[in-house]
Coordinates of C-alpha atoms and ligand atoms in Angstrom, one line a residue:
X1 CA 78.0 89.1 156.6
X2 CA 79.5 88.1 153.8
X3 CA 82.4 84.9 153.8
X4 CA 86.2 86.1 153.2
X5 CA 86.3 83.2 150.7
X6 CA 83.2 84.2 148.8
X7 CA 84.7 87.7 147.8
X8 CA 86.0 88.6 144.8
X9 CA 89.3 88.3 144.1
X10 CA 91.2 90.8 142.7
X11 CA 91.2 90.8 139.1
X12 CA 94.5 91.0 136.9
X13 CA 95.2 94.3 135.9
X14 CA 94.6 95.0 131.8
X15 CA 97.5 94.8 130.0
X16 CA 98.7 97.0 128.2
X17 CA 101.7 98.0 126.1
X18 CA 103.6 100.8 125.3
X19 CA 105.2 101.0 121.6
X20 CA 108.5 101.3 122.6
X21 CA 107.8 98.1 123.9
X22 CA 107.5 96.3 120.2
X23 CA 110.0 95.6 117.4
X24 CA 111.7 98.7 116.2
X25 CA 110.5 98.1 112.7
X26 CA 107.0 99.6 113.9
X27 CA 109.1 103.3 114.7
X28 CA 109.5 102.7 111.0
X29 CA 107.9 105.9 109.6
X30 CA 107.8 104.1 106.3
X31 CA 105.1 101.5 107.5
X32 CA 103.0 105.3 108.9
X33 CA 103.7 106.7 105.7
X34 CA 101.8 103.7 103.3
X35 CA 99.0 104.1 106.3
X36 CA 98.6 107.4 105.3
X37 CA 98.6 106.6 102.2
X38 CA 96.1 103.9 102.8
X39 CA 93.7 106.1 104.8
X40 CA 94.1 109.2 102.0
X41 CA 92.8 106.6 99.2
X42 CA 90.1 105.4 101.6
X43 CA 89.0 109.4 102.8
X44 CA 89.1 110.1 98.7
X45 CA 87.5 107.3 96.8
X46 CA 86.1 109.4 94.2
X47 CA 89.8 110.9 93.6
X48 CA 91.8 109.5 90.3
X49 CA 94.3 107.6 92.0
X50 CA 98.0 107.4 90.4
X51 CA 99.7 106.6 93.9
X52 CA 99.1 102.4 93.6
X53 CA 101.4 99.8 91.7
X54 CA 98.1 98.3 91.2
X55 CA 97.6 96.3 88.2
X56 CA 94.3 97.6 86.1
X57 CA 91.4 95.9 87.0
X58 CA 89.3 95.9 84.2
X59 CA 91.9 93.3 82.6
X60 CA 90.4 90.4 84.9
X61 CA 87.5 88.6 84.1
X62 CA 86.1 86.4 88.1
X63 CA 84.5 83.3 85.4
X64 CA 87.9 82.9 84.2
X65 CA 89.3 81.7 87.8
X66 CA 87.7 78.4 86.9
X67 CA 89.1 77.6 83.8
X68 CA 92.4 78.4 85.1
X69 CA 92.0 75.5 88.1
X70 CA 90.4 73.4 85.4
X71 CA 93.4 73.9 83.1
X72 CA 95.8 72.9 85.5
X73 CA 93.5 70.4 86.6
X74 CA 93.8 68.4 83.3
X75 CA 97.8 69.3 82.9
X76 CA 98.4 67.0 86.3
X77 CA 96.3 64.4 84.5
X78 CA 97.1 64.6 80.9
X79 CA 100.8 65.1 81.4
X80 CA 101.9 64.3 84.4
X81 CA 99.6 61.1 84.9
X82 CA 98.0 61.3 87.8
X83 CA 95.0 59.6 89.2
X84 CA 92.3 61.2 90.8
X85 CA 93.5 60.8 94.0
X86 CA 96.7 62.2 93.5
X87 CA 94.9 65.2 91.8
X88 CA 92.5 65.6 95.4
X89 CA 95.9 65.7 97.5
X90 CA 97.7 68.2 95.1
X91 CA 94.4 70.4 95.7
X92 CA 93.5 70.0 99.0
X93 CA 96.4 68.8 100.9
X94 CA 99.5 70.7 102.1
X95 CA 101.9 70.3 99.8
X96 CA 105.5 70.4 99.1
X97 CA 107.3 73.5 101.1
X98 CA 109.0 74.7 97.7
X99 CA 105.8 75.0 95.6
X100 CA 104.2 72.1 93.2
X101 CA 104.6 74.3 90.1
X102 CA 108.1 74.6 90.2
X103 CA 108.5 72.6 86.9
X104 CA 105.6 75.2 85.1
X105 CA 108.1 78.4 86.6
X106 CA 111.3 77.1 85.4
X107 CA 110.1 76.2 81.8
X108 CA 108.3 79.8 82.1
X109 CA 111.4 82.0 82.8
X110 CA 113.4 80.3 80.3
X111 CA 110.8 80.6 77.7
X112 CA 110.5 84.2 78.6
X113 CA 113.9 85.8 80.1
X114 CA 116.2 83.5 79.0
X115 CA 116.9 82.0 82.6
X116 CA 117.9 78.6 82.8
X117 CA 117.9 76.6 86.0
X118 CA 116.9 73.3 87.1
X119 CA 113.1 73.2 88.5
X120 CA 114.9 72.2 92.4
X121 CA 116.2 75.6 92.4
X122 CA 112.8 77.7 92.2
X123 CA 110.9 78.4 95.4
X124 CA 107.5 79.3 95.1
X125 CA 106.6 82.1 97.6
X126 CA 103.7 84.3 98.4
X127 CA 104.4 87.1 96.7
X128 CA 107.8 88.5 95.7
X129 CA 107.6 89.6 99.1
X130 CA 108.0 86.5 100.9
X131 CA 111.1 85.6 98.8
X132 CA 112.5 88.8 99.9
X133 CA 112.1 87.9 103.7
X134 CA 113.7 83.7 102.9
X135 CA 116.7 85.3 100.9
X136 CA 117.7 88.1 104.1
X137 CA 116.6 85.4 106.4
X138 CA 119.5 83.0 104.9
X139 CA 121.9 85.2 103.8
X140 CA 122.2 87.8 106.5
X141 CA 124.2 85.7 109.3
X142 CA 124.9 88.5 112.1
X143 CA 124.6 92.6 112.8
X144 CA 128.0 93.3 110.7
X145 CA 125.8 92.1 107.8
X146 CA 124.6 94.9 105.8
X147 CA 122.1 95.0 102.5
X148 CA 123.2 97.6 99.9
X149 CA 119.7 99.0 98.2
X150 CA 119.6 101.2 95.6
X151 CA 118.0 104.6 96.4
X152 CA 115.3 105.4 96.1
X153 CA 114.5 101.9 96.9
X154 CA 111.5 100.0 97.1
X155 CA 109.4 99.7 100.8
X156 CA 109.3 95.8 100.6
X157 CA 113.2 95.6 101.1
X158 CA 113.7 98.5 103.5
X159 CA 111.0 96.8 105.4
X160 CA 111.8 93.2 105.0
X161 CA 115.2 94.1 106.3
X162 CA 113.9 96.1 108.9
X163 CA 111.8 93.3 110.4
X164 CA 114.9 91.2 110.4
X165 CA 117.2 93.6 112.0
X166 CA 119.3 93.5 109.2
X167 CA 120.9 96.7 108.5
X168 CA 121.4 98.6 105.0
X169 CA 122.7 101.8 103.3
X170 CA 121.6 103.3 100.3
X171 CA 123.6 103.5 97.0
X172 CA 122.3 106.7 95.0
X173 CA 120.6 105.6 91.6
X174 CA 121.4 107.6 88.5
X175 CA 119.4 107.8 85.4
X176 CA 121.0 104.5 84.5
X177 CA 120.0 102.8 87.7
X178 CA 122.8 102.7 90.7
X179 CA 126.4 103.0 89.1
X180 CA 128.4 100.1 89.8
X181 CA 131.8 101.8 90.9
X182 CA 129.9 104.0 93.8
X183 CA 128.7 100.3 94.6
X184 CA 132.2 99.3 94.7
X185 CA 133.1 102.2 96.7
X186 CA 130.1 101.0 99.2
X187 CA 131.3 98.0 99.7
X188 CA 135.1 98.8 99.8
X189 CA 134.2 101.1 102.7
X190 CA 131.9 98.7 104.2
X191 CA 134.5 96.2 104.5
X192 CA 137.6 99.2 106.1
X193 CA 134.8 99.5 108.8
X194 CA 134.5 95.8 109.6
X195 CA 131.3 95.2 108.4
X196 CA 129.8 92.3 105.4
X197 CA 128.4 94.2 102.4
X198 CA 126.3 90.6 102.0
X199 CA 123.9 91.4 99.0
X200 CA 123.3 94.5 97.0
X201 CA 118.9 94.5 96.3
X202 CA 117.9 96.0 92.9
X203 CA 115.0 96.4 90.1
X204 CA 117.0 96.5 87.0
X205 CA 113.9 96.6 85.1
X206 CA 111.3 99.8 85.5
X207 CA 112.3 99.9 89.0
X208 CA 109.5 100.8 91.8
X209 CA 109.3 103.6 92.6
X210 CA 112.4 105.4 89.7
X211 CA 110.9 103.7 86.5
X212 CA 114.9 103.9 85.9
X213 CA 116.5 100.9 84.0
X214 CA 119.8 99.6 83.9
X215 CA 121.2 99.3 79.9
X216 CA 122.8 95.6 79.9
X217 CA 126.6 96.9 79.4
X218 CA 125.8 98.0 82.9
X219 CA 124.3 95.1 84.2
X220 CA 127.3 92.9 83.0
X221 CA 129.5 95.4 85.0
X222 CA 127.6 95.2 88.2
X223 CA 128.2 91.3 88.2
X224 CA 132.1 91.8 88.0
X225 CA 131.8 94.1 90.5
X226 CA 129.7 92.0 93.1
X227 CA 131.7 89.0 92.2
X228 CA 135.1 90.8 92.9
X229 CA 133.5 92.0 96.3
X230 CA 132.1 88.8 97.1
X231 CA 128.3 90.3 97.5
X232 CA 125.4 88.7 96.0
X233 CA 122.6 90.6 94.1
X234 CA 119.1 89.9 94.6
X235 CA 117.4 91.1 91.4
X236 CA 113.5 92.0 91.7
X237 CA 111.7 92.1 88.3
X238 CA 108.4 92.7 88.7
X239 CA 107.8 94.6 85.6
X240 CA 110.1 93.0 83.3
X241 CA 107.4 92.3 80.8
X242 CA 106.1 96.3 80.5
X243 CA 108.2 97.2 77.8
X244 CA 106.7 100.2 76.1
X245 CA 108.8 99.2 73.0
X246 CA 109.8 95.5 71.6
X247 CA 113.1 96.0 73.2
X248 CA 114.2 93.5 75.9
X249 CA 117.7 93.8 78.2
X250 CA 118.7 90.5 79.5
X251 CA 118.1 90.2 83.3
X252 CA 121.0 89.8 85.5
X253 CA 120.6 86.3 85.9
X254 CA 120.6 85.3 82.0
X255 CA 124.1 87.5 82.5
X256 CA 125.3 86.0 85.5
X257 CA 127.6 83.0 84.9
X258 CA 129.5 83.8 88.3
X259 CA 126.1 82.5 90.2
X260 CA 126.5 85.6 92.3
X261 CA 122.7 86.6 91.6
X262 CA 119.4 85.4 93.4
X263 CA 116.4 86.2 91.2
X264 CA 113.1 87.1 92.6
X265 CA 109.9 86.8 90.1
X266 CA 106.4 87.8 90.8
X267 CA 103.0 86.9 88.8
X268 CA 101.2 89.7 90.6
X269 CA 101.3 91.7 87.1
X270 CA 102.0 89.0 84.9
X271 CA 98.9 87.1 86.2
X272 CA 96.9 88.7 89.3
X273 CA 98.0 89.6 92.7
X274 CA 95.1 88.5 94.0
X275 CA 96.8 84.5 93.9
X276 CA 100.0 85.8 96.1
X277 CA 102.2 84.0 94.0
X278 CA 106.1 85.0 93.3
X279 CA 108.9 82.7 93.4
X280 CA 112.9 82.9 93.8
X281 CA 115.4 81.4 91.3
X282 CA 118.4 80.3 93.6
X283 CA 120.5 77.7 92.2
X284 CA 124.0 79.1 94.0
X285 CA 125.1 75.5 95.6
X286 CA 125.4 75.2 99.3
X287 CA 127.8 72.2 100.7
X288 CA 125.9 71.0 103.5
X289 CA 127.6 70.0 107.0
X290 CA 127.6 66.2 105.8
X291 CA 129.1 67.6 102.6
X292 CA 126.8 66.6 100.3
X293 CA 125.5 70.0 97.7
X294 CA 122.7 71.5 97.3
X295 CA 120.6 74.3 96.4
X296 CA 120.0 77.3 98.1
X297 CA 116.9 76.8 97.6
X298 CA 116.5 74.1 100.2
X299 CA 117.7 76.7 102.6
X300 CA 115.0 78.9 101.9
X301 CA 112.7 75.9 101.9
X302 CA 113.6 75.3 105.5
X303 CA 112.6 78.8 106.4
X304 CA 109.9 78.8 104.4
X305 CA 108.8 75.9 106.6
X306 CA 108.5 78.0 109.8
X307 CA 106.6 80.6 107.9
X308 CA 103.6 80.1 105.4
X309 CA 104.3 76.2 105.5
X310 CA 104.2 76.3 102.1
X311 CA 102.1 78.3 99.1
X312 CA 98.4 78.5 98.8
X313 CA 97.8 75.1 96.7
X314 CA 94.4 76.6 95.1
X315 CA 96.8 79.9 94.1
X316 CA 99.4 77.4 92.8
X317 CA 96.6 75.7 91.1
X318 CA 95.2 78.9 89.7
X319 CA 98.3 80.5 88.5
X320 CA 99.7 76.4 86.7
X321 CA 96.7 76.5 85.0
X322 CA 97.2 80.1 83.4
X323 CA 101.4 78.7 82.8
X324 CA 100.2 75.4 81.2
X325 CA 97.2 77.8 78.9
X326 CA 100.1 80.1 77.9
X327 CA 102.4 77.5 76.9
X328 CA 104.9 78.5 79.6
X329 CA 105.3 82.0 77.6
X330 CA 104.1 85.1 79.6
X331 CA 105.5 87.5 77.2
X332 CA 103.1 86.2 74.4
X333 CA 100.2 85.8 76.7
X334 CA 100.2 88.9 78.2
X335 CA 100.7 90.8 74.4
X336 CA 97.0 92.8 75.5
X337 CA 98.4 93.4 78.6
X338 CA 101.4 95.0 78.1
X339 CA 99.4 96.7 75.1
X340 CA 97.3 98.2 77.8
X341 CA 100.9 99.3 79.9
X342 CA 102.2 100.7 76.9
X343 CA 99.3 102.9 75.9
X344 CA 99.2 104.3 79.4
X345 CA 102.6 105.1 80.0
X346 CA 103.2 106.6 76.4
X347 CA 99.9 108.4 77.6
X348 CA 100.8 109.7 80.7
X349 CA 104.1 111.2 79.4
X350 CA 102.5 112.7 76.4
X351 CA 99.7 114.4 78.7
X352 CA 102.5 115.8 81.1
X353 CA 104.4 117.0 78.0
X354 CA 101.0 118.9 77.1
X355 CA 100.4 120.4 80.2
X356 CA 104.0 120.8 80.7
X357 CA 105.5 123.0 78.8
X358 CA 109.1 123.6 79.0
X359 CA 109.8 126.5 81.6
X360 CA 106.6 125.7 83.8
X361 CA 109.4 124.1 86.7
X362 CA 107.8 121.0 86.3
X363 CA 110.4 117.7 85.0
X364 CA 110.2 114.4 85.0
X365 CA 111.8 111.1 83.7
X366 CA 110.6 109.1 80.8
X367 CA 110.8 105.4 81.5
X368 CA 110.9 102.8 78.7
X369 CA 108.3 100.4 80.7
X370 CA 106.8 99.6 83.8
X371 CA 104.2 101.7 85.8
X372 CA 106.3 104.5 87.6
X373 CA 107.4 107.9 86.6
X374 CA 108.8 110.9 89.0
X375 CA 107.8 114.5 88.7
X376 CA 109.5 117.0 89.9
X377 CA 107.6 120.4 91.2
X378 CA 108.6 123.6 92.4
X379 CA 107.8 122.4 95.8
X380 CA 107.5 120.2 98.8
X381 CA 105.6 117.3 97.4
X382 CA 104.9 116.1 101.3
X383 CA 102.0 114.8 102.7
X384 CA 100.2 118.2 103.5
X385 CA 100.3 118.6 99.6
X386 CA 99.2 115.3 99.1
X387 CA 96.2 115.5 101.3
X388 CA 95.2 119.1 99.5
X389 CA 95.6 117.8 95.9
X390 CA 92.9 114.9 97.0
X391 CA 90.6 117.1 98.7
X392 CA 90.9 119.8 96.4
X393 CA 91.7 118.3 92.6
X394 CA 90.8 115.2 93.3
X395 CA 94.0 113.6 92.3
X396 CA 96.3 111.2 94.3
X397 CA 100.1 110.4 93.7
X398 CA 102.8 109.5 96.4
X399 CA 105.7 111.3 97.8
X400 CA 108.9 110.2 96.7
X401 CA 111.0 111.4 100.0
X402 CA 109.0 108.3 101.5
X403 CA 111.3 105.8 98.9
X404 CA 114.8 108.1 99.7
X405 CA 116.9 106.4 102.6
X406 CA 119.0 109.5 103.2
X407 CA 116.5 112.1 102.5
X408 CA 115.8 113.5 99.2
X409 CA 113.2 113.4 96.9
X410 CA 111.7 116.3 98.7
X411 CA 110.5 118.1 96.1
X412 CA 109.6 115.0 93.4
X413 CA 106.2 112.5 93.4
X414 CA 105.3 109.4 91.7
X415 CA 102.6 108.6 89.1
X416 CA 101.9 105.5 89.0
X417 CA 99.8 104.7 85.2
X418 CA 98.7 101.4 85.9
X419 CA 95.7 101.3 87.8
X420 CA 93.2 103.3 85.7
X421 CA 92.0 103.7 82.4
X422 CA 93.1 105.9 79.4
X423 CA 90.4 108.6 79.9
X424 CA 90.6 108.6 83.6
X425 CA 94.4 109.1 83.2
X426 CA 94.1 112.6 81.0
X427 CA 91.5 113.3 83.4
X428 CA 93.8 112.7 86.3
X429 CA 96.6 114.4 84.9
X430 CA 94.5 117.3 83.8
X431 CA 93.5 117.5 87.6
X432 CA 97.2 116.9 89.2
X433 CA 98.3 120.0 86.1
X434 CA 95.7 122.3 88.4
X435 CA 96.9 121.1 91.6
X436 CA 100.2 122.1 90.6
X437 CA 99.3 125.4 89.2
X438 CA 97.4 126.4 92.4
X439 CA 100.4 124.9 94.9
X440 CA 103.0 126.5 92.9
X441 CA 101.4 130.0 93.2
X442 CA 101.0 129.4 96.8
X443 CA 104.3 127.9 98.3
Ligands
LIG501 C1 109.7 96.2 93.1 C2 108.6 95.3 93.5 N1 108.9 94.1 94.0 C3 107.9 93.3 94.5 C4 106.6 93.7 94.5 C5 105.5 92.8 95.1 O1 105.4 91.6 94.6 P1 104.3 90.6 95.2 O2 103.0 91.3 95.1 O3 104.5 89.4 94.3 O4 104.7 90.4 96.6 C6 106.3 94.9 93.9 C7 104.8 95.3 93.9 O5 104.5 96.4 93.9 C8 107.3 95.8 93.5 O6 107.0 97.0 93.0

């Protein structure tokens, strides 16, 4: 017989959760829709893929990582004198929460973009995409906060803001990038309903996922506008160096002597994305509780503190090391880069052209840089027609109603010309001209 005590106890039941259980940001159909995308790219290796803002591979070279490290290794040495000690714990230790080449990234965005701000106001983040989660984090205060975004916006600030609980309306883009009287209007209306229009988010340069850039006399405009309203403007440039022609428009932030705009940078296409290195430019002063002034960027630095601590100090290394070899000048040391850019995009609008013609109901825009351009087809460019182009031509692109945030874009799909080379773009775009052709007979 066996003892009472020597029987097993009942064991805990499994848990288990249901969805509605988790954050609301994973109902998101945005985060399903780059799974899909994901998952298409995985099922279709062999397809030409247009749908990534990836940067081209075959500009890397792995033996360079080294020299990068070593070149930074010898600029802590050589010009800022320190031992080998101090070398080890800028390596190997955690380091300061605002980054340790703060110096390198202010000295680099006024060489390149004309942006001039003490080194205490750059925050070295990984990725772009961290800055965009520190800059909500301190700006948005409570739920009558709201983020203006241009639309089609870009699915790191949709979802940045969604994880936050921050909430945001769209303010439609036009071919000059969004007009700043409907963001007037926004924020005017905003305001009658009780709500904060806090910060308005934007790409002025090649935007993701448009192409669509802003000309400078509307730049300047936006500023007066979000001064008068009182709303900041956090400006993402990304692709700022993709010209296809020597022409530069200053960013917002050379422009911006009212201190209304928070600039986020990122090296992923400047350097690699592999290091996970952006940064934010916020020098707007904050007056702390004992009244002394600061800033913002300590703010972020705080809440950067309670979430990656601070940026990888190897990927710090690795991207100083490519600052101090290009003499704090992106611009000039990317020259076979943005070659590369060029050719592509001036490639990719000259093989639509040719397989084109006018009257086949096919249009898109022709951006002056960056990575993106839209196509518009004859029909609903969803995911069922994305998953039949792969399968069928062999050809990927992404849906642009993913990007809208109060529908639209149904009918319109982004290429994206970065990620492959010359011949497999005509290639590609030979293959997405025969998807076309056979979905527009069928629809
Ligand atoms: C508009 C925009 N912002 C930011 C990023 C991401 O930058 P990072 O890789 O530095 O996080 C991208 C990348 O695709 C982008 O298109």
């Amino acid at each position: 017989m066996t003892d009472i005590q020597d029987a097993p106890a009942a064991l805990p039941q499994r848990m288990s959760l249901r969805a509605e259980e988790l954050h609301r940001s994973l109902d998101d159909p945005l985060l399903s829709a780059m799974t899909f995308l994901n998952e298409v790219t995985h099922r279709f290796p062999d397809a030409i893929s247009f749908a990534p803002g990836r940067p081209y591979e075959g500009l890397f070279d792995p033996a360079e990582i080294t020299d990068y490290l070593a070149a930074y290794r010898d600029h802590l040495e050589r010009d800022r004198d320190f031992d080998r000690d101090a070398v080890r714990t800028a390596f190997f230790q955690y380091g300061r929460t605002n980054g340790q080449i703060h110096d390198l990234v202010a000295r680099t965005v006024a060489n390149d973009e004309d942006i001039h701000v003490p080194a205490e106001a750059v925050v070295v983040t990984v990725g772009a995409q961290e800055g965009m989660l520190l800059v909500l984090r301190a700006l948005f205060t409570g739920p009558d906060d709201v983020l203006l975004v241009s639309s089609p916006a870009y699915v790191g600030i949709t979802g940045a803001a969604s994880l936050l609980d921050i909430g945001f309306v769209g303010v439609p883009e036009t071919e000059a990038g969004p007009d700043p009287r409907r963001v007037a209007e926004t924020a005017r209306r905003l305001k009658a309903e009780g709500k904060r229009p806090r910060a308005l988010y934007i790409v002025p340069d090649f935007a993701n996922p448009s192409g669509t850039s802003m000309p400078v006399d509307r730049r300047r405009e936006l500023i007066e506008v979000a001064a008068a309203e009182g709303c900041y403007v956090i400006e993402d440039n990304p692709y700022g160096l993709f010209t296809t022609e020597d022409v530069l428009t200053p960013t917002l932030k050379s422009l911006d002597t009212a201190g209304v705009v928070i600039y986020i940078g990122s090296f992923a296409k400047s350097c690699f994305p592999g290091a996970r290195v952006g940064y934010v430019l916020a020098d707007q002063d904050v007056v702390t509780r004992d009244g002394h002034t600061e800033p913002l960027a300590e703010s972020l630095a705080k809440i950067k503190s309670m979430t990656t601590v601070n940026t990888s100090a190897l990927s710090q290394a690795a991207i100083g090391g490519m600052l101090v070899r290009s003499g704090c000048a992106l611009r000039a040391a990317n020259r076979d880069t943005i070659a590369f850019y060029r050719n592509n995009m001036k490639l990719m609008l000259a093989e639509l052209s040719q397989h084109f013609p006018p009257g086949s109901g096919v249009r898109w825009n022709s951006p002056t840089g960056g990575f993106f351009v839209v196509v518009t087809v004859p029909f609903v460019a969803d995911d069922a027609a994305l998953e039949r182009s792969a399968r069928e031509f062999g050809v990927l692109w992404t849906p642009m109603s993913t990007f809208y945030l109060d529908g639209g874009g149904l009918d319109q799909l982004r290429l994206s010309c970065s990620y492959v080379e010359p011949e497999r773009l005509r290639e590609g775009v030979r293959r997405f001209a025969g998807f076309v052709a056979a979905h527009t007979a069928r629809e």
